[in-house]
Structure formats: structure tokens, C-alpha cells
The first five atom37 places (N, CA, C, CB, O) and aatype in JSON, in Angstrom:
{
  "aatype": [20, 20, 20, 20, 20, 20, 20, 20, 20, 20, 20, 20, 20, 20, 20, 20, 20, 20, 20, 20, 20, 20, 20, 20, 20, 20, 20, 20, 20, 20, 20, 20, 20, 20, 20, 20, 20, 20, 20, 20, 20, 20, 20, 20, 20, 20, 20, 20, 20, 20, 20, 20, 20, 20, 20, 20, 20, 20, 20, 20, 20, 20, 20, 20, 20, 20, 20, 20, 20, 20, 20, 20, 20],
  "atom_mask": [
    [1, 1, 1, 1, 1],
    [1, 1, 1, 1, 1],
    [1, 1, 1, 1, 1],
    [1, 1, 1, 1, 1],
    [1, 1, 1, 1, 1],
    [1, 1, 1, 1, 1],
    [1, 1, 1, 1, 1],
    [1, 1, 1, 1, 1],
    [1, 1, 1, 1, 1],
    [1, 1, 1, 1, 1],
    [1, 1, 1, 1, 1],
    [1, 1, 1, 1, 1],
    [1, 1, 1, 1, 1],
    [1, 1, 1, 1, 1],
    [1, 1, 1, 1, 1],
    [1, 1, 1, 1, 1],
    [1, 1, 1, 1, 1],
    [1, 1, 1, 1, 1],
    [1, 1, 1, 1, 1],
    [1, 1, 1, 1, 1],
    [1, 1, 1, 1, 1],
    [1, 1, 1, 1, 1],
    [1, 1, 1, 1, 1],
    [1, 1, 1, 1, 1],
    [1, 1, 1, 1, 1],
    [1, 1, 1, 1, 1],
    [1, 1, 1, 1, 1],
    [1, 1, 1, 1, 1],
    [1, 1, 1, 1, 1],
    [1, 1, 1, 1, 1],
    [1, 1, 1, 1, 1],
    [1, 1, 1, 1, 1],
    [1, 1, 1, 1, 1],
    [1, 1, 1, 1, 1],
    [1, 1, 1, 1, 1],
    [1, 1, 1, 1, 1],
    [1, 1, 1, 1, 1],
    [1, 1, 1, 1, 1],
    [1, 1, 1, 1, 1],
    [1, 1, 1, 1, 1],
    [1, 1, 1, 1, 1],
    [1, 1, 1, 1, 1],
    [1, 1, 1, 1, 1],
    [1, 1, 1, 1, 1],
    [1, 1, 1, 1, 1],
    [1, 1, 1, 1, 1],
    [1, 1, 1, 1, 1],
    [1, 1, 1, 1, 1],
    [1, 1, 1, 1, 1],
    [1, 1, 1, 1, 1],
    [1, 1, 1, 1, 1],
    [1, 1, 1, 1, 1],
    [1, 1, 1, 1, 1],
    [1, 1, 1, 1, 1],
    [1, 1, 1, 1, 1],
    [1, 1, 1, 1, 1],
    [1, 1, 1, 1, 1],
    [1, 1, 1, 1, 1],
    [1, 1, 1, 1, 1],
    [1, 1, 1, 1, 1],
    [1, 1, 1, 1, 1],
    [1, 1, 1, 1, 1],
    [1, 1, 1, 1, 1],
    [1, 1, 1, 1, 1],
    [1, 1, 1, 1, 1],
    [1, 1, 1, 1, 1],
    [1, 1, 1, 1, 1],
    [1, 1, 1, 1, 1],
    [1, 1, 1, 1, 1],
    [1, 1, 1, 1, 1],
    [1, 1, 1, 1, 1],
    [1, 1, 1, 1, 1],
    [1, 1, 1, 1, 1]
  ],
  "atom_positions": [
    [[78.81, 109.05, 92.5], [79.8, 108.0, 92.62], [79.2, 106.83, 93.4], [81.08, 108.52, 93.31], [78.52, 107.03, 94.41]],
    [[79.43, 105.64, 92.92], [78.99, 104.44, 93.62], [80.07, 104.02, 94.61], [78.67, 103.29, 92.61], [81.11, 103.49, 94.21]],
    [[79.83, 104.26, 95.87], [80.83, 103.99, 96.91], [80.63, 102.63, 97.57], [80.78, 105.08, 97.95], [81.45, 102.24, 98.4]],
    [[79.57, 101.91, 97.24], [79.23, 100.67, 97.94], [80.34, 99.62, 97.87], [77.96, 100.1, 97.37], [80.48, 98.82, 98.79]],
    [[81.12, 99.61, 96.82], [82.2, 98.62, 96.72], [83.47, 99.08, 97.44], [82.51, 98.33, 95.25], [84.43, 98.31, 97.54]],
    [[83.48, 100.31, 97.94], [84.66, 100.85, 98.62], [84.42, 100.99, 100.12], [85.06, 102.21, 98.02], [85.28, 100.63, 100.92]],
    [[83.28, 101.5, 100.5], [82.97, 101.72, 101.92], [82.34, 100.44, 102.47], [82.01, 102.96, 102.12], [81.32, 99.97, 101.96]],
    [[82.96, 99.89, 103.51], [82.49, 98.64, 104.09], [82.16, 98.85, 105.57], [83.55, 97.52, 103.91], [82.75, 99.7, 106.25]],
    [[81.21, 98.05, 106.04], [80.86, 98.08, 107.46], [80.92, 96.64, 107.95], [79.43, 98.72, 107.72], [80.16, 95.78, 107.51]],
    [[81.85, 96.39, 108.88], [82.03, 95.06, 109.44], [81.94, 95.18, 110.97], [83.4, 94.42, 109.0], [82.65, 95.99, 111.56]],
    [[81.07, 94.39, 111.6], [80.87, 94.52, 113.05], [82.16, 94.44, 113.87], [79.92, 93.46, 113.51], [82.29, 95.14, 114.87]],
    [[83.11, 93.62, 113.48], [84.33, 93.44, 114.26], [85.45, 94.42, 113.94], [84.82, 92.08, 114.08], [86.51, 94.35, 114.57]],
    [[85.25, 95.3, 113.0], [86.3, 96.23, 112.58], [85.89, 97.65, 112.95], [86.58, 96.12, 111.06], [84.84, 98.13, 112.52]],
    [[86.72, 98.31, 113.75], [86.47, 99.69, 114.2], [85.06, 99.85, 114.77], [86.67, 100.68, 113.03], [84.39, 100.85, 114.53]],
    [[84.63, 98.86, 115.52], [83.32, 98.87, 116.2], [82.16, 99.05, 115.24], [83.29, 99.97, 117.24], [81.14, 99.65, 115.6]],
    [[82.29, 98.55, 114.03], [81.21, 98.63, 113.06], [81.1, 99.95, 112.33], [79.95, 98.36, 113.73], [80.12, 100.19, 111.62]],
    [[82.1, 100.81, 112.5], [82.07, 102.1, 111.79], [82.39, 101.89, 110.31], [83.08, 103.12, 112.42], [83.12, 100.96, 109.98]],
    [[81.85, 102.72, 109.43], [82.15, 102.59, 108.0], [83.64, 102.81, 107.76], [81.31, 103.61, 107.18], [84.22, 103.79, 108.23]],
    [[84.26, 101.88, 107.03], [85.69, 101.93, 106.74], [85.94, 101.86, 105.24], [86.42, 100.78, 107.46], [85.03, 101.57, 104.46]],
    [[87.16, 102.11, 104.87], [87.57, 102.07, 103.47], [88.08, 100.68, 103.14], [88.66, 103.14, 103.17], [89.08, 100.23, 103.71]],
    [[87.41, 100.0, 102.22], [87.82, 98.69, 101.69], [88.23, 97.69, 102.76], [88.94, 98.87, 100.73], [89.17, 96.92, 102.54]],
    [[87.58, 97.69, 103.89], [87.9, 96.73, 104.94], [89.18, 97.05, 105.7], [88.01, 95.38, 104.35], [89.59, 96.28, 106.56]],
    [[89.8, 98.17, 105.39], [90.99, 98.6, 106.13], [90.56, 99.12, 107.49], [91.8, 99.68, 105.34], [89.36, 99.25, 107.76]],
    [[91.51, 99.42, 108.33], [91.18, 99.99, 109.64], [91.15, 101.52, 109.58], [92.2, 99.53, 110.69], [91.33, 102.19, 110.59]],
    [[90.91, 102.05, 108.39], [90.79, 103.49, 108.2], [89.3, 103.8, 108.03], [91.64, 103.99, 106.95], [88.68, 103.4, 107.05]],
    [[88.75, 104.52, 108.99], [87.32, 104.83, 108.98], [87.03, 106.04, 108.09], [86.81, 105.09, 110.4], [87.89, 106.9, 107.88]],
    [[85.82, 106.09, 107.57], [85.37, 107.25, 106.8], [85.54, 108.51, 107.63], [83.89, 107.08, 106.36], [85.97, 109.54, 107.12]],
    [[85.21, 108.43, 108.91], [85.33, 109.61, 109.79], [86.78, 110.07, 109.9], [84.79, 109.28, 111.19], [87.03, 111.27, 110.02]],
    [[87.74, 109.15, 109.85], [89.15, 109.54, 109.87], [89.48, 110.4, 108.65], [90.06, 108.29, 109.9], [90.07, 111.48, 108.77]],
    [[89.08, 109.92, 107.48], [89.37, 110.64, 106.23], [88.69, 112.0, 106.24], [88.91, 109.82, 105.01], [89.3, 113.0, 105.87]],
    [[87.43, 112.04, 106.66], [86.72, 113.32, 106.71], [87.38, 114.28, 107.69], [85.26, 113.1, 107.1], [87.47, 115.48, 107.42]],
    [[87.84, 113.77, 108.81], [88.53, 114.6, 109.79], [89.83, 115.18, 109.23], [88.83, 113.8, 111.04], [90.13, 116.35, 109.47]],
    [[90.58, 114.38, 108.49], [91.83, 114.88, 107.89], [91.54, 115.96, 106.87], [92.61, 113.72, 107.24], [92.24, 116.97, 106.8]],
    [[90.49, 115.75, 106.06], [90.11, 116.77, 105.08], [89.66, 118.05, 105.79], [88.99, 116.25, 104.15], [90.04, 119.15, 105.38]],
    [[88.87, 117.9, 106.84], [88.39, 119.07, 107.59], [89.54, 119.82, 108.25], [87.38, 118.64, 108.65], [89.46, 121.04, 108.44]],
    [[90.59, 119.11, 108.6], [91.76, 119.74, 109.22], [92.64, 120.45, 108.2], [92.58, 118.7, 109.97], [93.62, 121.11, 108.56]],
    [[92.29, 120.3, 106.93], [93.03, 121.02, 105.89], [94.01, 120.19, 105.1], [93.74, 122.13, 106.5], [94.72, 120.72, 104.25]],
    [[94.07, 118.88, 105.37], [94.98, 118.04, 104.59], [94.46, 117.91, 103.16], [95.14, 116.64, 105.24], [93.25, 117.8, 102.94]],
    [[95.37, 117.91, 102.21], [94.98, 117.7, 100.82], [94.9, 116.19, 100.56], [96.0, 118.37, 99.84], [95.39, 115.39, 101.35]],
    [[94.27, 115.84, 99.46], [94.21, 114.43, 99.08], [95.62, 113.86, 98.96], [93.44, 114.25, 97.75], [95.88, 112.74, 99.39]],
    [[96.51, 114.63, 98.39], [97.89, 114.18, 98.19], [98.59, 113.93, 99.53], [98.68, 115.21, 97.37], [99.34, 112.96, 99.67]],
    [[98.34, 114.79, 100.5], [98.94, 114.61, 101.83], [98.41, 113.36, 102.51], [98.69, 115.84, 102.71], [99.16, 112.61, 103.14]],
    [[97.12, 113.13, 102.39], [96.52, 111.94, 103.0], [97.1, 110.68, 102.38], [94.99, 111.95, 102.84], [97.46, 109.74, 103.09]],
    [[97.19, 110.66, 101.06], [97.72, 109.49, 100.36], [99.2, 109.29, 100.68], [97.52, 109.63, 98.85], [99.67, 108.15, 100.77]],
    [[99.94, 110.37, 100.87], [101.36, 110.26, 101.24], [101.5, 109.64, 102.63], [102.05, 111.65, 101.2], [102.39, 108.83, 102.86]],
    [[100.61, 110.02, 103.56], [100.65, 109.47, 104.91], [100.07, 108.06, 104.99], [99.9, 110.39, 105.86], [100.49, 107.26, 105.82]],
    [[99.11, 107.77, 104.14], [98.42, 106.47, 104.12], [98.41, 105.94, 102.69], [96.96, 106.59, 104.69], [97.38, 106.02, 102.02]],
    [[99.53, 105.4, 102.22], [99.65, 105.0, 100.81], [98.69, 103.88, 100.39], [101.05, 104.56, 100.54], [98.53, 103.61, 99.2]],
    [[98.06, 103.22, 101.37], [97.07, 102.2, 101.01], [95.78, 102.82, 100.5], [96.78, 101.31, 102.22], [94.94, 102.12, 99.92]],
    [[95.6, 104.12, 100.71], [94.42, 104.83, 100.21], [94.67, 105.33, 98.8], [94.06, 106.0, 101.14], [95.81, 105.59, 98.4]],
    [[93.59, 105.47, 98.06], [93.65, 106.02, 96.7], [92.77, 107.26, 96.62], [93.2, 104.96, 95.65], [91.99, 107.55, 97.52]],
    [[92.92, 107.98, 95.54], [92.07, 109.14, 95.29], [90.6, 108.71, 95.27], [92.45, 109.84, 93.96], [89.74, 109.42, 95.79]],
    [[90.33, 107.58, 94.66], [88.95, 107.07, 94.6], [88.41, 106.77, 96.0], [88.9, 105.79, 93.72], [87.23, 107.0, 96.26]],
    [[89.25, 106.26, 96.89], [88.84, 106.0, 98.27], [88.39, 107.29, 98.95], [89.98, 105.34, 99.06], [87.36, 107.32, 99.63]],
    [[89.16, 108.34, 98.77], [88.84, 109.63, 99.4], [87.53, 110.17, 98.84], [89.98, 110.65, 99.19], [86.69, 110.66, 99.6]],
    [[87.35, 110.1, 97.53], [86.09, 110.55, 96.93], [84.92, 109.7, 97.41], [86.18, 110.5, 95.4], [83.81, 110.21, 97.59]],
    [[85.15, 108.41, 97.61], [84.08, 107.53, 98.11], [83.67, 107.94, 99.52], [84.54, 106.06, 98.1], [82.49, 107.9, 99.85]],
    [[84.62, 108.34, 100.35], [84.31, 108.82, 101.71], [83.43, 110.06, 101.64], [85.6, 109.13, 102.49], [82.46, 110.19, 102.39]],
    [[83.77, 110.96, 100.75], [82.97, 112.18, 100.59], [81.57, 111.85, 100.07], [83.66, 113.15, 99.63], [80.58, 112.42, 100.54]],
    [[81.48, 110.94, 99.11], [80.18, 110.55, 98.57], [79.33, 109.86, 99.64], [80.36, 109.62, 97.35], [78.13, 110.11, 99.73]],
    [[79.95, 109.01, 100.44], [79.24, 108.34, 101.53], [78.68, 109.38, 102.51], [80.17, 107.35, 102.26], [77.52, 109.3, 102.9]],
    [[79.52, 110.34, 102.9], [79.07, 111.37, 103.85], [77.94, 112.21, 103.26], [80.25, 112.28, 104.24], [76.98, 112.52, 103.97]],
    [[78.05, 112.56, 101.99], [76.99, 113.36, 101.36], [75.69, 112.57, 101.29], [77.42, 113.79, 99.94], [74.62, 113.11, 101.56]],
    [[75.78, 111.29, 100.95], [74.59, 110.46, 100.87], [73.96, 110.28, 102.24], [74.94, 109.09, 100.27], [72.74, 110.33, 102.39]],
    [[74.79, 110.08, 103.24], [74.27, 109.93, 104.6], [73.57, 111.21, 105.06], [75.41, 109.57, 105.58], [72.52, 111.15, 105.69]],
    [[74.16, 112.34, 104.75], [73.55, 113.62, 105.12], [72.19, 113.79, 104.43], [74.49, 114.8, 104.74], [71.23, 114.24, 105.06]],
    [[72.11, 113.43, 103.16], [70.83, 113.52, 102.44], [69.78, 112.62, 103.1], [71.02, 113.12, 100.94], [68.62, 113.02, 103.24]],
    [[70.17, 111.41, 103.5], [69.23, 110.5, 104.12], [68.76, 111.02, 105.47], [69.86, 109.12, 104.28], [67.59, 110.87, 105.81]],
    [[69.64, 111.63, 106.24], [69.27, 112.16, 107.55], [68.28, 113.32, 107.39], [70.53, 112.64, 108.33], [67.27, 113.37, 108.09]],
    [[68.57, 114.23, 106.48], [67.72, 115.39, 106.27], [66.36, 114.97, 105.74], [68.38, 116.37, 105.31], [65.34, 115.52, 106.16]],
    [[66.32, 114.01, 104.81], [65.04, 113.61, 104.23], [64.19, 112.8, 105.21], [65.27, 112.81, 102.96], [62.98, 112.68, 105.02]],
    [[64.81, 112.24, 106.25], [64.08, 111.47, 107.24], [63.33, 112.35, 108.24], [65.03, 110.55, 107.98], [62.47, 111.87, 108.98]],
    [[63.66, 113.63, 108.27], [63.03, 114.52, 109.25], [61.65, 114.95, 108.82], [63.88, 115.74, 109.47], [60.99, 115.7, 109.53]]
  ]
}
């Protein structure tokens, strides 16, 4: 999945942390909710500004970042 058009990094927003489409919802927030057991449907119900594609983009971003960290070692 190409997440570059969904995951944004802006120095003045959430201290430069990767966020979803310039919203104040960080990738780490979404990953934390998923890790806590929330379903995609529950997340979208609580945060209707998010879409299924946004959640998948967060997962793709995290997977890509993990690959880059491991390959850098």
C-alpha cells in the first residue's frame, strides 16, 4: 500500500510525529488502539474522520518503518 499520501509529518503538528492526513491523530495512536484490541470499526466509530484506508496506511507505515530499522542494522 502506498501510504505517502495519507501519512504526513509536519513539524508543528504533534511535535513532528507521523499523523493521518494532517489530522491530530498520530500513527502511534492508531497502532495503540489496535494493540489494545479495538477493531477497525470501533476506531472509526470513535473517530469518524478516519477511514479504513487510513488505518491500513498506519499499519503499512509501521511495517515499512520496521523493515527500514532492521535492514539498517
